[in-house]
C-alpha positions as a Python dict, from the first residue, in 0.01 Angstrom:
ca = {
    (1, 'M'): (0, 0, 0),
    (2, 'A'): (-248, -111, -240),
    (3, 'D'): (-401, -399, -23),
    (4, 'I'): (-453, -169, 265),
    (5, 'I'): (-669, 98, 72),
    (6, 'A'): (-893, -212, -116),
    (7, 'L'): (-899, -292, 274),
    (8, 'I'): (-1071, 41, 362),
    (9, 'V'): (-1244, 83, 94),
    (10, 'I'): (-1480, -284, 151),
    (11, 'A'): (-1504, -204, 487),
    (12, 'A'): (-1643, 140, 401),
    (13, 'I'): (-1882, -84, 228),
    (14, 'V'): (-1941, -328, 452),
    (15, 'A'): (-2015, -53, 717),
    (16, 'A'): (-2240, 152, 554),
    (17, 'A'): (-2422, -184, 388),
    (18, 'V'): (-2465, -261, 800),
    (19, 'A'): (-2554, 85, 866),
    (20, 'Y'): (-2888, 33, 604),
    (21, 'M'): (-2980, -255, 760),
    (22, 'V'): (-2986, -124, 1108),
    (23, 'K'): (-3169, 152, 1024),
    (24, 'A'): (-3460, -11, 771),
    (25, 'K'): (-3495, -242, 1038),
    (26, 'K'): (-3509, 14, 1318),
    (27, 'S'): (-3766, 202, 1073),
    (28, 'G'): (-3985, -152, 1120),
    (29, 'A'): (-3850, -230, 732),
    (30, 'K'): (-3933, -684, 744),
    (31, 'C'): (-3768, -775, 441),
    (32, 'I'): (-3456, -583, 391),
    (33, 'G'): (-3446, -604, 7),
    (34, 'C'): (-3775, -715, -96),
    (35, 'P'): (-3958, -559, -356),
    (36, 'A'): (-4207, -360, -184),
    (37, 'G'): (-3914, -173, 29),
    (38, 'G'): (-3941, -344, 354),
    (39, 'S'): (-4303, -309, 399),
    (40, 'C'): (-4455, -628, 279),
    (41, 'G'): (-4621, -825, 541),
    (42, 'G'): (-4319, -1075, 614),
    (43, 'G'): (-4399, -1369, 830),
    (44, 'G'): (-4757, -1363, 889),
    (45, 'K'): (-4937, -1635, 752),
    (46, 'M'): (-5191, -1599, 441),
    (47, 'P'): (-5524, -1785, 560),
    (48, 'K'): (-5625, -2081, 361),
    (49, 'K'): (-5907, -1998, 102),
    (50, 'S'): (-6204, -2243, 98),
    (51, 'L'): (-6319, -2339, -259),
    (52, 'D'): (-6677, -2392, -317),
    (53, 'G'): (-6647, -2741, -463),
    (54, 'R'): (-6495, -3043, -418),
    (55, 'V'): (-6147, -3023, -544),
    (56, 'I'): (-6160, -3179, -924),
    (57, 'G'): (-5783, -3122, -1021),
    (58, 'R'): (-5460, -3000, -920),
    (59, 'K'): (-5182, -2811, -1087),
    (60, 'T'): (-4842, -2737, -1000),
    (61, 'M'): (-4656, -2393, -1136),
    (62, 'R'): (-4284, -2306, -1162),
    (63, 'I'): (-4263, -1934, -1120),
    (64, 'S'): (-3961, -1685, -1138),
    (65, 'G'): (-3924, -1386, -976),
    (66, 'M'): (-4012, -1454, -631),
    (67, 'H'): (-3712, -1347, -398),
    (68, 'C'): (-3978, -1321, -49),
    (69, 'Q'): (-4268, -1404, 162),
    (70, 'H'): (-4397, -1078, 23),
    (71, 'C'): (-4320, -1217, -358),
    (72, 'A'): (-4535, -1568, -180),
    (73, 'V'): (-4831, -1297, -60),
    (74, 'A'): (-4844, -1158, -328),
    (75, 'V'): (-4871, -1394, -608),
    (76, 'T'): (-5132, -1647, -339),
    (77, 'Q'): (-5339, -1351, -319),
    (78, 'A'): (-5332, -1340, -742),
    (79, 'L'): (-5438, -1637, -803),
    (80, 'N'): (-5666, -1716, -459),
    (81, 'Q'): (-5863, -1406, -647),
    (82, 'I'): (-5920, -1604, -928),
    (83, 'D'): (-6278, -1802, -856),
    (84, 'G'): (-6253, -2151, -810),
    (85, 'V'): (-5858, -2153, -754),
    (86, 'R'): (-5705, -2213, -424),
    (87, 'A'): (-5291, -2115, -429),
    (88, 'E'): (-5048, -2196, -166),
    (89, 'V'): (-4699, -2030, -291),
    (90, 'D'): (-4308, -2147, -192),
    (91, 'P'): (-4092, -1876, -328),
    (92, 'V'): (-3815, -2119, -162),
    (93, 'K'): (-3937, -2359, -407),
    (94, 'G'): (-4070, -2147, -664),
    (95, 'R'): (-4366, -2294, -753),
    (96, 'A'): (-4744, -2229, -664),
    (97, 'N'): (-4957, -2546, -593),
    (98, 'I'): (-5273, -2449, -719),
    (99, 'A'): (-5619, -2658, -660),
    (100, 'F'): (-5930, -2572, -855),
    (101, 'D'): (-6299, -2703, -814),
    (102, 'R'): (-6371, -2637, -1175),
    (103, 'Q'): (-6161, -2600, -1550),
    (104, 'I'): (-5992, -2302, -1557),
    (105, 'D'): (-5783, -2204, -1834),
    (106, 'E'): (-5407, -2244, -1789),
    (107, 'D'): (-5366, -1913, -2006),
    (108, 'I'): (-5630, -1764, -1706),
    (109, 'L'): (-5364, -1894, -1383),
    (110, 'K'): (-5049, -1741, -1598),
    (111, 'S'): (-5190, -1461, -1698),
    (112, 'A'): (-5288, -1365, -1297),
    (113, 'V'): (-4914, -1432, -1182),
    (114, 'E'): (-4829, -1253, -1441),
    (115, 'K'): (-5004, -958, -1377),
    (116, 'A'): (-4818, -897, -1034),
    (117, 'G'): (-4526, -907, -1180),
    (118, 'Y'): (-4362, -1241, -1200),
    (119, 'H'): (-4273, -1476, -1447),
    (120, 'V'): (-4421, -1805, -1486),
    (121, 'T'): (-4178, -2037, -1636),
    (122, 'G'): (-4372, -2357, -1669),
    (123, 'I'): (-4719, -2572, -1519),
    (124, 'S'): (-4778, -2925, -1484),
}
């Protein structure tokens, strides 16, 4: 009898989760469960930022807390707002590839990412 009750509870939880996902998709959510509440840009690609001068250096930043394309867009925008910086972010690998055309202090890069709500675990 306890097994049957456990199965009914599990089935109810699964049914509620499926109903939530269906409702979210019908209302236009692109990223169910993402920090933006499903209202992020999702699959769209960001246009590449052009630098004013030639690239003088590159860095790779490791970032924790990114879960979806919304996260990647937020980090990319935060980094690309810095003059002289162009970033491409991969949320799956948890890193940003950064190119710059002038000297940029690592603390400025780190601060931009952390203001966007993510944690920098390393820069190389």
